[in-house]
Amino acid sequence: MCQQQTGKGSIFVSGTDGDKGVAIVQQLLQLPAQHKHLCAQHVYAGLPDDTTPRAKSLQGLGAQVVAFDIFNDHQAAVKALTGITKLCLLIDPLSERMQRSSAYLYGKAFIDAAKEASVEHVIFLTPFTPLDPISPPASPGSEQHSSATTTPVIYGSYRSQFMLIESYLHSQFDNNGITILRYPGVLHQHLLVFSKYIAQHNAFPLPDQHLEITVESCNMFDIARATACVAHSPTLRHSRNAYKISSGLLTLEEVGQRVLSGLQRENTINRMDSATLQQVICDSIGNEDQAIFLMEMWGLQQKLSGRRLEITRDLEALTGQSGKSLNEYFEEDEVRDAFLSSHKNGEMSLSKVA
């Protein structure tokens, strides 16, 4: 019989109105069935509206859906987190309602509510690392640095907001109750934003400069599996640690080559300035903020000439499995189908990107 261990208990996942949140909830629910030594935990999915198809799908998975307005109803957030052992703090810029102007406020509101509700363990998921330089402000005066305990003015950079959230979390919680999970670089699923362009031009779009910039990559399943492993472990096993979920290291040019090779297409790359590339992404997903986020994730709004990053083994250490390579990702039937369907319909659904 499964016996509950100290440092385990109910799990709350924020930001489940996006695909990353759903993937994490699914793994949290499935992991105990795959490993009999784990106790099944109550899994709560937080989102702003429990009447949406996304909310219904979460309920169908077996999660308890909790809806509230994190920006305007602090007490509802505290109530939702009361009795929760672990908060998976996911702030997904590609979710349904997240805006660039509100990322920091979203994270701060959840941290404040978690502290008041006496949550034991916060698992913070972030696509950025402190070793990366902060992007320049979008316009003069748009990015004003403040202390971690004050509310900032609107920021022009997702990166700076995530860094502030991480700093604020450390100011409010003891390190024994914090785990950081970083998912850097090119998420495999994000490459679907180029399906329409590839179908129309039979080429992969890349910036006209700095193709030697090197990015790390990971798959959404890698993120979900690593999060579930940490959340189902006793708090002290992974607290005070920061892990990077990385499955490969490629230059931007190599990314384009791998995508076209995986799709069995001629290796043709179209180079363009960053503004045009950002517009290509925006036209595909229909959201300027989300296009800016993807550009930031890939380092395309920074001057990082010749920079190479260190590959980590954290994913394998956490889960016992290495990450899925880009070549393996494009061998999946549903990935190929996404590019074929975009060729037929001339458009792509945002719900497939996250």
mmCIF file of C-alpha atoms in Angstrom:
data_model
loop_
_atom_site.group_PDB
_atom_site.id
_atom_site.type_symbol
_atom_site.label_atom_id
_atom_site.label_comp_id
_atom_site.label_asym_id
_atom_site.label_seq_id
_atom_site.Cartn_x
_atom_site.Cartn_y
_atom_site.Cartn_z
ATOM 1 C CA MET A 1 0.000 0.000 0.000
ATOM 2 C CA CYS A 2 1.223 3.483 -0.854
ATOM 3 C CA GLN A 3 2.155 5.486 2.245
ATOM 4 C CA GLN A 4 2.253 9.277 2.202
ATOM 5 C CA GLN A 5 5.697 10.794 2.846
ATOM 6 C CA THR A 6 6.646 14.026 4.537
ATOM 7 C CA GLY A 7 6.922 16.851 2.039
ATOM 8 C CA LYS A 8 4.284 15.438 -0.287
ATOM 9 C CA GLY A 9 0.676 16.444 -0.757
ATOM 10 C CA SER A 10 -1.804 18.206 -3.014
ATOM 11 C CA ILE A 11 -0.436 20.013 -6.077
ATOM 12 C CA PHE A 12 -1.731 23.219 -7.697
ATOM 13 C CA VAL A 13 -0.729 24.190 -11.241
ATOM 14 C CA SER A 14 -1.222 27.790 -12.362
ATOM 15 C CA GLY A 15 -1.581 28.872 -15.976
ATOM 16 C CA THR A 16 -3.467 25.805 -17.142
ATOM 17 C CA ASP A 17 -5.297 27.795 -19.821
ATOM 18 C CA GLY A 18 -2.239 27.061 -22.009
ATOM 19 C CA ASP A 19 -0.895 23.859 -23.537
ATOM 20 C CA LYS A 20 2.112 23.667 -21.203
ATOM 21 C CA GLY A 21 -0.189 23.704 -18.168
ATOM 22 C CA VAL A 22 -2.359 20.934 -19.579
ATOM 23 C CA ALA A 23 0.716 18.804 -20.346
ATOM 24 C CA ILE A 24 1.982 19.270 -16.780
ATOM 25 C CA VAL A 25 -1.384 18.377 -15.235
ATOM 26 C CA GLN A 26 -1.579 15.270 -17.402
ATOM 27 C CA GLN A 27 1.868 14.096 -16.287
ATOM 28 C CA LEU A 28 1.094 14.834 -12.631
ATOM 29 C CA LEU A 29 -1.958 12.575 -12.861
ATOM 30 C CA GLN A 30 -0.287 9.830 -14.889
ATOM 31 C CA LEU A 31 3.015 9.460 -13.030
ATOM 32 C CA PRO A 32 1.601 7.557 -9.984
ATOM 33 C CA ALA A 33 -0.085 5.087 -12.342
ATOM 34 C CA GLN A 34 3.249 4.455 -14.061
ATOM 35 C CA HIS A 35 5.224 4.141 -10.816
ATOM 36 C CA LYS A 36 3.388 2.194 -8.124
ATOM 37 C CA HIS A 37 5.610 3.464 -5.302
ATOM 38 C CA LEU A 38 4.156 6.959 -5.772
ATOM 39 C CA CYS A 39 1.001 8.041 -4.003
ATOM 40 C CA ALA A 40 -1.651 9.703 -6.160
ATOM 41 C CA GLN A 41 -2.058 13.344 -5.126
ATOM 42 C CA HIS A 42 -4.973 15.717 -5.572
ATOM 43 C CA VAL A 43 -4.115 17.879 -8.578
ATOM 44 C CA TYR A 44 -5.711 21.318 -8.929
ATOM 45 C CA ALA A 45 -5.688 23.273 -12.192
ATOM 46 C CA GLY A 46 -5.916 27.048 -11.933
ATOM 47 C CA LEU A 47 -7.325 29.161 -14.747
ATOM 48 C CA PRO A 48 -9.530 32.254 -15.133
ATOM 49 C CA ASP A 49 -12.672 30.534 -16.527
ATOM 50 C CA ASP A 50 -13.975 27.035 -15.712
ATOM 51 C CA THR A 51 -16.577 27.006 -18.512
ATOM 52 C CA THR A 52 -14.136 26.775 -21.425
ATOM 53 C CA PRO A 53 -13.370 23.628 -23.459
ATOM 54 C CA ARG A 54 -9.862 23.739 -21.942
ATOM 55 C CA ALA A 55 -11.329 23.607 -18.418
ATOM 56 C CA LYS A 56 -13.580 20.697 -19.402
ATOM 57 C CA SER A 57 -10.617 18.781 -20.823
ATOM 58 C CA LEU A 58 -8.702 19.269 -17.563
ATOM 59 C CA GLN A 59 -11.661 17.912 -15.623
ATOM 60 C CA GLY A 60 -11.758 14.967 -17.994
ATOM 61 C CA LEU A 61 -8.138 14.193 -17.154
ATOM 62 C CA GLY A 62 -9.068 13.988 -13.476
ATOM 63 C CA ALA A 63 -7.924 17.389 -12.212
ATOM 64 C CA GLN A 64 -10.002 19.611 -9.982
ATOM 65 C CA VAL A 65 -10.431 22.889 -11.847
ATOM 66 C CA VAL A 66 -10.343 26.115 -9.818
ATOM 67 C CA ALA A 67 -11.239 29.389 -11.533
ATOM 68 C CA PHE A 68 -10.534 32.883 -10.198
ATOM 69 C CA ASP A 69 -9.175 36.248 -11.324
ATOM 70 C CA ILE A 70 -5.610 36.288 -10.002
ATOM 71 C CA PHE A 71 -5.227 40.009 -10.765
ATOM 72 C CA ASN A 72 -8.328 41.248 -8.945
ATOM 73 C CA ASP A 73 -9.346 38.644 -6.359
ATOM 74 C CA HIS A 74 -6.514 37.993 -3.923
ATOM 75 C CA GLN A 75 -8.750 36.273 -1.375
ATOM 76 C CA ALA A 76 -10.031 33.807 -3.970
ATOM 77 C CA ALA A 77 -6.428 32.947 -4.804
ATOM 78 C CA VAL A 78 -5.549 32.460 -1.130
ATOM 79 C CA LYS A 79 -8.611 30.248 -0.676
ATOM 80 C CA ALA A 80 -7.656 28.158 -3.722
ATOM 81 C CA LEU A 81 -4.128 27.630 -2.386
ATOM 82 C CA THR A 82 -5.066 26.969 1.239
ATOM 83 C CA GLY A 83 -4.198 23.361 2.091
ATOM 84 C CA ILE A 84 -2.002 23.025 -1.018
ATOM 85 C CA THR A 85 1.450 21.526 -0.431
ATOM 86 C CA LYS A 86 3.087 22.373 -3.760
ATOM 87 C CA LEU A 87 2.476 25.193 -6.237
ATOM 88 C CA CYS A 88 3.748 24.692 -9.781
ATOM 89 C CA LEU A 89 4.072 28.364 -10.727
ATOM 90 C CA LEU A 90 3.689 28.334 -14.497
ATOM 91 C CA ILE A 91 3.469 31.686 -16.278
ATOM 92 C CA ASP A 92 2.889 30.820 -19.915
ATOM 93 C CA PRO A 93 3.082 33.786 -22.311
ATOM 94 C CA LEU A 94 1.423 31.569 -24.939
ATOM 95 C CA SER A 95 -1.662 30.870 -22.814
ATOM 96 C CA GLU A 96 -5.047 32.321 -23.657
ATOM 97 C CA ARG A 97 -5.053 35.498 -21.546
ATOM 98 C CA MET A 98 -1.451 36.319 -20.652
ATOM 99 C CA GLN A 99 -0.212 39.703 -21.851
ATOM 100 C CA ARG A 100 3.321 41.084 -21.945
ATOM 101 C CA SER A 101 2.349 43.910 -19.597
ATOM 102 C CA SER A 102 1.105 41.558 -16.876
ATOM 103 C CA ALA A 103 3.618 38.690 -16.580
ATOM 104 C CA TYR A 104 5.355 40.059 -13.466
ATOM 105 C CA LEU A 105 2.080 41.039 -11.814
ATOM 106 C CA TYR A 106 0.724 37.530 -12.427
ATOM 107 C CA GLY A 107 3.742 35.880 -10.820
ATOM 108 C CA LYS A 108 3.814 38.274 -7.873
ATOM 109 C CA ALA A 109 0.094 37.792 -7.194
ATOM 110 C CA PHE A 110 0.502 34.000 -7.046
ATOM 111 C CA ILE A 111 3.568 34.247 -4.816
ATOM 112 C CA ASP A 112 1.747 36.575 -2.405
ATOM 113 C CA ALA A 113 -1.262 34.259 -2.269
ATOM 114 C CA ALA A 114 0.936 31.173 -1.804
ATOM 115 C CA LYS A 115 2.781 32.797 1.076
ATOM 116 C CA GLU A 116 -0.453 33.798 2.816
ATOM 117 C CA ALA A 117 -1.866 30.301 2.259
ATOM 118 C CA SER A 118 1.305 28.717 3.755
ATOM 119 C CA VAL A 119 2.177 26.705 0.648
ATOM 120 C CA GLU A 120 5.203 24.548 1.485
ATOM 121 C CA HIS A 121 6.948 24.266 -1.869
ATOM 122 C CA VAL A 122 6.922 26.536 -4.945
ATOM 123 C CA ILE A 123 8.196 25.041 -8.205
ATOM 124 C CA PHE A 124 8.852 27.981 -10.531
ATOM 125 C CA LEU A 125 9.056 27.299 -14.257
ATOM 126 C CA THR A 126 10.954 29.872 -16.299
ATOM 127 C CA PRO A 127 12.368 29.974 -19.849
ATOM 128 C CA PHE A 128 15.191 32.290 -18.781
ATOM 129 C CA THR A 129 18.408 32.023 -16.794
ATOM 130 C CA PRO A 130 20.241 34.755 -14.859
ATOM 131 C CA LEU A 131 23.336 34.043 -16.943
ATOM 132 C CA ASP A 132 21.582 35.487 -19.991
ATOM 133 C CA PRO A 133 21.842 39.268 -20.466
ATOM 134 C CA ILE A 134 18.637 41.255 -20.109
ATOM 135 C CA SER A 135 17.151 42.502 -23.389
ATOM 136 C CA PRO A 136 17.257 46.255 -23.950
ATOM 137 C CA PRO A 137 14.008 48.158 -23.249
ATOM 138 C CA ALA A 138 11.516 48.289 -26.096
ATOM 139 C CA SER A 139 11.585 52.084 -25.857
ATOM 140 C CA PRO A 140 13.364 54.654 -23.655
ATOM 141 C CA GLY A 141 11.891 54.684 -20.185
ATOM 142 C CA SER A 142 9.691 51.630 -20.742
ATOM 143 C CA GLU A 143 11.770 49.439 -18.433
ATOM 144 C CA GLN A 144 12.474 50.779 -14.975
ATOM 145 C CA HIS A 145 14.299 48.571 -12.503
ATOM 146 C CA SER A 146 12.862 48.384 -9.006
ATOM 147 C CA SER A 147 13.431 46.337 -5.892
ATOM 148 C CA ALA A 148 11.970 42.845 -5.774
ATOM 149 C CA THR A 149 9.346 43.904 -3.256
ATOM 150 C CA THR A 150 7.878 46.766 -5.257
ATOM 151 C CA THR A 151 5.480 46.576 -8.163
ATOM 152 C CA PRO A 152 7.237 47.607 -11.389
ATOM 153 C CA VAL A 153 5.993 49.764 -14.199
ATOM 154 C CA ILE A 154 5.143 47.887 -17.428
ATOM 155 C CA TYR A 155 8.272 46.147 -18.702
ATOM 156 C CA GLY A 156 9.334 45.856 -22.315
ATOM 157 C CA SER A 157 11.005 42.476 -21.816
ATOM 158 C CA TYR A 158 9.625 39.108 -20.757
ATOM 159 C CA ARG A 159 13.128 38.194 -19.647
ATOM 160 C CA SER A 160 13.396 41.025 -17.141
ATOM 161 C CA GLN A 161 9.937 40.248 -15.751
ATOM 162 C CA PHE A 162 10.766 36.566 -15.215
ATOM 163 C CA MET A 163 14.017 37.567 -13.534
ATOM 164 C CA LEU A 164 12.094 39.887 -11.205
ATOM 165 C CA ILE A 165 9.587 37.141 -10.403
ATOM 166 C CA GLU A 166 12.431 34.769 -9.522
ATOM 167 C CA SER A 167 14.016 37.439 -7.318
ATOM 168 C CA TYR A 168 10.688 38.200 -5.633
ATOM 169 C CA LEU A 169 10.075 34.501 -4.976
ATOM 170 C CA HIS A 170 13.428 34.225 -3.185
ATOM 171 C CA SER A 171 12.588 37.317 -1.117
ATOM 172 C CA GLN A 172 9.282 35.821 0.069
ATOM 173 C CA PHE A 173 10.083 32.097 0.530
ATOM 174 C CA ASP A 174 12.897 30.284 2.248
ATOM 175 C CA ASN A 175 15.190 28.468 -0.182
ATOM 176 C CA ASN A 176 14.109 25.165 1.390
ATOM 177 C CA GLY A 177 10.735 25.709 -0.238
ATOM 178 C CA ILE A 178 11.844 26.714 -3.759
ATOM 179 C CA THR A 179 12.796 24.734 -6.857
ATOM 180 C CA ILE A 180 13.560 26.441 -10.187
ATOM 181 C CA LEU A 181 12.949 24.597 -13.463
ATOM 182 C CA ARG A 182 14.318 26.330 -16.564
ATOM 183 C CA TYR A 183 13.190 25.397 -20.071
ATOM 184 C CA PRO A 184 15.529 27.383 -22.331
ATOM 185 C CA GLY A 185 15.759 28.135 -26.003
ATOM 186 C CA VAL A 186 13.717 26.450 -28.716
ATOM 187 C CA LEU A 187 10.800 24.377 -27.502
ATOM 188 C CA HIS A 188 10.188 21.844 -30.248
ATOM 189 C CA GLN A 189 6.483 22.681 -30.408
ATOM 190 C CA HIS A 190 7.246 26.365 -31.002
ATOM 191 C CA LEU A 191 8.678 25.514 -34.402
ATOM 192 C CA LEU A 192 5.110 24.871 -35.571
ATOM 193 C CA VAL A 193 4.736 28.647 -35.920
ATOM 194 C CA PHE A 194 6.791 28.323 -39.107
ATOM 195 C CA SER A 195 4.541 25.671 -40.680
ATOM 196 C CA LYS A 196 2.578 28.186 -42.763
ATOM 197 C CA TYR A 197 5.732 29.926 -43.981
ATOM 198 C CA ILE A 198 7.460 26.640 -44.853
ATOM 199 C CA ALA A 199 4.385 25.411 -46.702
ATOM 200 C CA GLN A 200 4.227 28.604 -48.756
ATOM 201 C CA HIS A 201 7.959 29.212 -49.376
ATOM 202 C CA ASN A 202 9.501 25.749 -48.947
ATOM 203 C CA ALA A 203 12.166 27.412 -46.786
ATOM 204 C CA PHE A 204 12.919 28.111 -43.133
ATOM 205 C CA PRO A 205 13.058 31.802 -42.075
ATOM 206 C CA LEU A 206 16.072 32.965 -40.052
ATOM 207 C CA PRO A 207 17.581 36.319 -39.085
ATOM 208 C CA ASP A 208 20.086 37.886 -41.478
ATOM 209 C CA GLN A 209 22.670 38.188 -38.696
ATOM 210 C CA HIS A 210 24.084 36.073 -35.880
ATOM 211 C CA LEU A 211 23.222 32.630 -37.247
ATOM 212 C CA GLU A 212 26.035 31.388 -34.996
ATOM 213 C CA ILE A 213 23.924 32.153 -31.915
ATOM 214 C CA THR A 214 23.488 28.863 -30.093
ATOM 215 C CA VAL A 215 20.264 27.890 -28.366
ATOM 216 C CA GLU A 216 19.255 24.965 -26.216
ATOM 217 C CA SER A 217 16.111 23.030 -27.009
ATOM 218 C CA CYS A 218 13.552 20.907 -25.234
ATOM 219 C CA ASN A 219 10.218 19.253 -25.820
ATOM 220 C CA MET A 220 6.994 20.081 -23.969
ATOM 221 C CA PHE A 221 6.857 16.517 -22.658
ATOM 222 C CA ASP A 222 10.353 17.046 -21.193
ATOM 223 C CA ILE A 223 9.012 20.019 -19.205
ATOM 224 C CA ALA A 224 5.936 18.165 -17.992
ATOM 225 C CA ARG A 225 7.862 15.045 -16.991
ATOM 226 C CA ALA A 226 10.504 16.996 -15.062
ATOM 227 C CA THR A 227 7.845 19.059 -13.266
ATOM 228 C CA ALA A 228 5.917 15.947 -12.274
ATOM 229 C CA CYS A 229 9.068 14.268 -10.944
ATOM 230 C CA VAL A 230 9.824 17.249 -8.699
ATOM 231 C CA ALA A 231 6.207 17.710 -7.589
ATOM 232 C CA HIS A 232 5.794 14.038 -6.601
ATOM 233 C CA SER A 233 9.075 13.991 -4.668
ATOM 234 C CA PRO A 234 9.472 15.035 -1.025
ATOM 235 C CA THR A 235 10.052 18.781 -0.867
ATOM 236 C CA LEU A 236 13.586 18.613 0.504
ATOM 237 C CA ARG A 237 14.777 16.303 -2.278
ATOM 238 C CA HIS A 238 14.743 19.084 -4.888
ATOM 239 C CA SER A 239 14.338 22.311 -2.924
ATOM 240 C CA ARG A 240 17.152 24.876 -3.080
ATOM 241 C CA ASN A 241 17.985 23.534 -6.559
ATOM 242 C CA ALA A 242 17.692 25.018 -10.047
ATOM 243 C CA TYR A 243 17.512 22.602 -12.983
ATOM 244 C CA LYS A 244 17.778 23.254 -16.691
ATOM 245 C CA ILE A 245 15.634 21.059 -18.932
ATOM 246 C CA SER A 246 17.731 20.784 -22.081
ATOM 247 C CA SER A 247 17.882 18.146 -24.781
ATOM 248 C CA GLY A 248 20.286 19.638 -27.292
ATOM 249 C CA LEU A 249 22.510 22.519 -28.337
ATOM 250 C CA LEU A 250 22.252 23.918 -31.872
ATOM 251 C CA THR A 251 23.079 27.129 -33.704
ATOM 252 C CA LEU A 252 20.116 28.933 -35.267
ATOM 253 C CA GLU A 253 21.334 27.796 -38.683
ATOM 254 C CA GLU A 254 21.475 24.197 -37.479
ATOM 255 C CA VAL A 255 17.919 24.507 -36.130
ATOM 256 C CA GLY A 256 16.678 25.493 -39.587
ATOM 257 C CA GLN A 257 18.612 22.650 -41.205
ATOM 258 C CA ARG A 258 17.261 20.081 -38.728
ATOM 259 C CA VAL A 259 13.675 21.237 -39.266
ATOM 260 C CA LEU A 260 13.861 20.952 -43.042
ATOM 261 C CA SER A 261 15.751 17.670 -42.832
ATOM 262 C CA GLY A 262 13.169 16.282 -40.433
ATOM 263 C CA LEU A 263 10.402 17.284 -42.841
ATOM 264 C CA GLN A 264 12.382 15.750 -45.737
ATOM 265 C CA ARG A 265 12.465 19.035 -47.599
ATOM 266 C CA GLU A 266 15.237 20.740 -49.520
ATOM 267 C CA ASN A 267 17.561 22.586 -47.159
ATOM 268 C CA THR A 268 16.684 26.174 -48.087
ATOM 269 C CA ILE A 269 16.943 29.041 -45.595
ATOM 270 C CA ASN A 270 15.501 32.507 -46.186
ATOM 271 C CA ARG A 271 17.354 35.193 -44.246
ATOM 272 C CA MET A 272 15.573 38.388 -43.205
ATOM 273 C CA ASP A 273 15.901 41.212 -40.703
ATOM 274 C CA SER A 274 14.565 40.658 -37.180
ATOM 275 C CA ALA A 275 11.530 42.911 -37.679
ATOM 276 C CA THR A 276 10.423 40.891 -40.720
ATOM 277 C CA LEU A 277 11.015 37.602 -38.908
ATOM 278 C CA GLN A 278 8.965 38.802 -35.942
ATOM 279 C CA GLN A 279 6.160 39.740 -38.346
ATOM 280 C CA VAL A 280 6.299 36.250 -39.904
ATOM 281 C CA ILE A 281 5.779 34.752 -36.439
ATOM 282 C CA CYS A 282 3.071 37.282 -35.577
ATOM 283 C CA ASP A 283 1.189 36.544 -38.809
ATOM 284 C CA SER A 284 1.293 32.844 -37.951
ATOM 285 C CA ILE A 285 0.005 33.025 -34.370
ATOM 286 C CA GLY A 286 -1.956 36.281 -34.604
ATOM 287 C CA ASN A 287 -0.533 37.814 -31.429
ATOM 288 C CA GLU A 288 2.276 40.386 -31.270
ATOM 289 C CA ASP A 289 3.109 39.760 -27.589
ATOM 290 C CA GLN A 290 3.498 36.044 -28.204
ATOM 291 C CA ALA A 291 5.723 36.705 -31.217
ATOM 292 C CA ILE A 292 7.929 38.942 -29.061
ATOM 293 C CA PHE A 293 8.141 36.204 -26.416
ATOM 294 C CA LEU A 294 9.311 33.614 -28.936
ATOM 295 C CA MET A 295 11.913 36.037 -30.316
ATOM 296 C CA GLU A 296 13.206 36.577 -26.772
ATOM 297 C CA MET A 297 13.321 32.843 -26.028
ATOM 298 C CA TRP A 298 15.530 32.315 -29.069
ATOM 299 C CA GLY A 299 17.856 35.232 -28.262
ATOM 300 C CA LEU A 300 16.855 37.172 -31.375
ATOM 301 C CA GLN A 301 16.374 40.485 -29.584
ATOM 302 C CA GLN A 302 19.899 40.470 -28.156
ATOM 303 C CA LYS A 303 23.428 40.850 -29.484
ATOM 304 C CA LEU A 304 24.970 37.484 -28.630
ATOM 305 C CA SER A 305 27.472 37.017 -31.430
ATOM 306 C CA GLY A 306 29.334 33.726 -31.121
ATOM 307 C CA ARG A 307 27.818 32.834 -27.770
ATOM 308 C CA ARG A 308 27.593 29.139 -26.886
ATOM 309 C CA LEU A 309 25.764 27.650 -23.949
ATOM 310 C CA GLU A 310 26.634 24.693 -21.787
ATOM 311 C CA ILE A 311 24.547 21.542 -22.204
ATOM 312 C CA THR A 312 23.286 20.248 -18.876
ATOM 313 C CA ARG A 313 22.291 16.749 -17.831
ATOM 314 C CA ASP A 314 19.600 17.925 -15.417
ATOM 315 C CA LEU A 315 16.674 16.365 -17.288
ATOM 316 C CA GLU A 316 18.270 12.924 -17.235
ATOM 317 C CA ALA A 317 19.212 13.346 -13.574
ATOM 318 C CA LEU A 318 15.625 14.239 -12.679
ATOM 319 C CA THR A 319 13.717 11.740 -14.776
ATOM 320 C CA GLY A 320 16.165 9.034 -15.809
ATOM 321 C CA GLN A 321 15.499 9.881 -19.465
ATOM 322 C CA SER A 322 17.298 12.181 -21.862
ATOM 323 C CA GLY A 323 15.425 14.775 -23.899
ATOM 324 C CA LYS A 324 13.915 14.171 -27.308
ATOM 325 C CA SER A 325 16.053 15.468 -30.170
ATOM 326 C CA LEU A 326 14.704 17.670 -32.960
ATOM 327 C CA ASN A 327 15.190 14.828 -35.429
ATOM 328 C CA GLU A 328 13.071 12.537 -33.263
ATOM 329 C CA TYR A 329 10.435 15.241 -32.843
ATOM 330 C CA PHE A 330 9.932 15.660 -36.577
ATOM 331 C CA GLU A 331 9.602 11.906 -37.018
ATOM 332 C CA GLU A 332 6.312 12.007 -35.095
ATOM 333 C CA ASP A 333 3.269 11.629 -37.323
ATOM 334 C CA GLU A 334 1.286 14.393 -35.650
ATOM 335 C CA VAL A 335 4.126 16.871 -36.216
ATOM 336 C CA ARG A 336 4.272 16.083 -39.920
ATOM 337 C CA ASP A 337 0.482 16.279 -40.093
ATOM 338 C CA ALA A 338 0.572 19.782 -38.617
ATOM 339 C CA PHE A 339 2.780 20.989 -41.446
ATOM 340 C CA LEU A 340 0.701 19.189 -44.045
ATOM 341 C CA SER A 341 -2.551 20.611 -42.679
ATOM 342 C CA SER A 342 -1.108 24.118 -42.717
ATOM 343 C CA HIS A 343 -0.243 23.568 -46.373
ATOM 344 C CA LYS A 344 -3.843 22.576 -47.076
ATOM 345 C CA ASN A 345 -5.572 25.245 -45.057
ATOM 346 C CA GLY A 346 -3.075 28.059 -45.349
ATOM 347 C CA GLU A 347 -3.322 28.789 -41.671
ATOM 348 C CA MET A 348 -2.392 27.381 -38.292
ATOM 349 C CA SER A 349 -4.217 27.153 -34.990
ATOM 350 C CA LEU A 350 -2.590 28.856 -32.017
ATOM 351 C CA SER A 351 -3.813 26.002 -29.806
ATOM 352 C CA LYS A 352 -1.137 23.820 -31.401
ATOM 353 C CA VAL A 353 1.653 26.155 -30.291
ATOM 354 C CA ALA A 354 2.966 26.124 -26.735
#
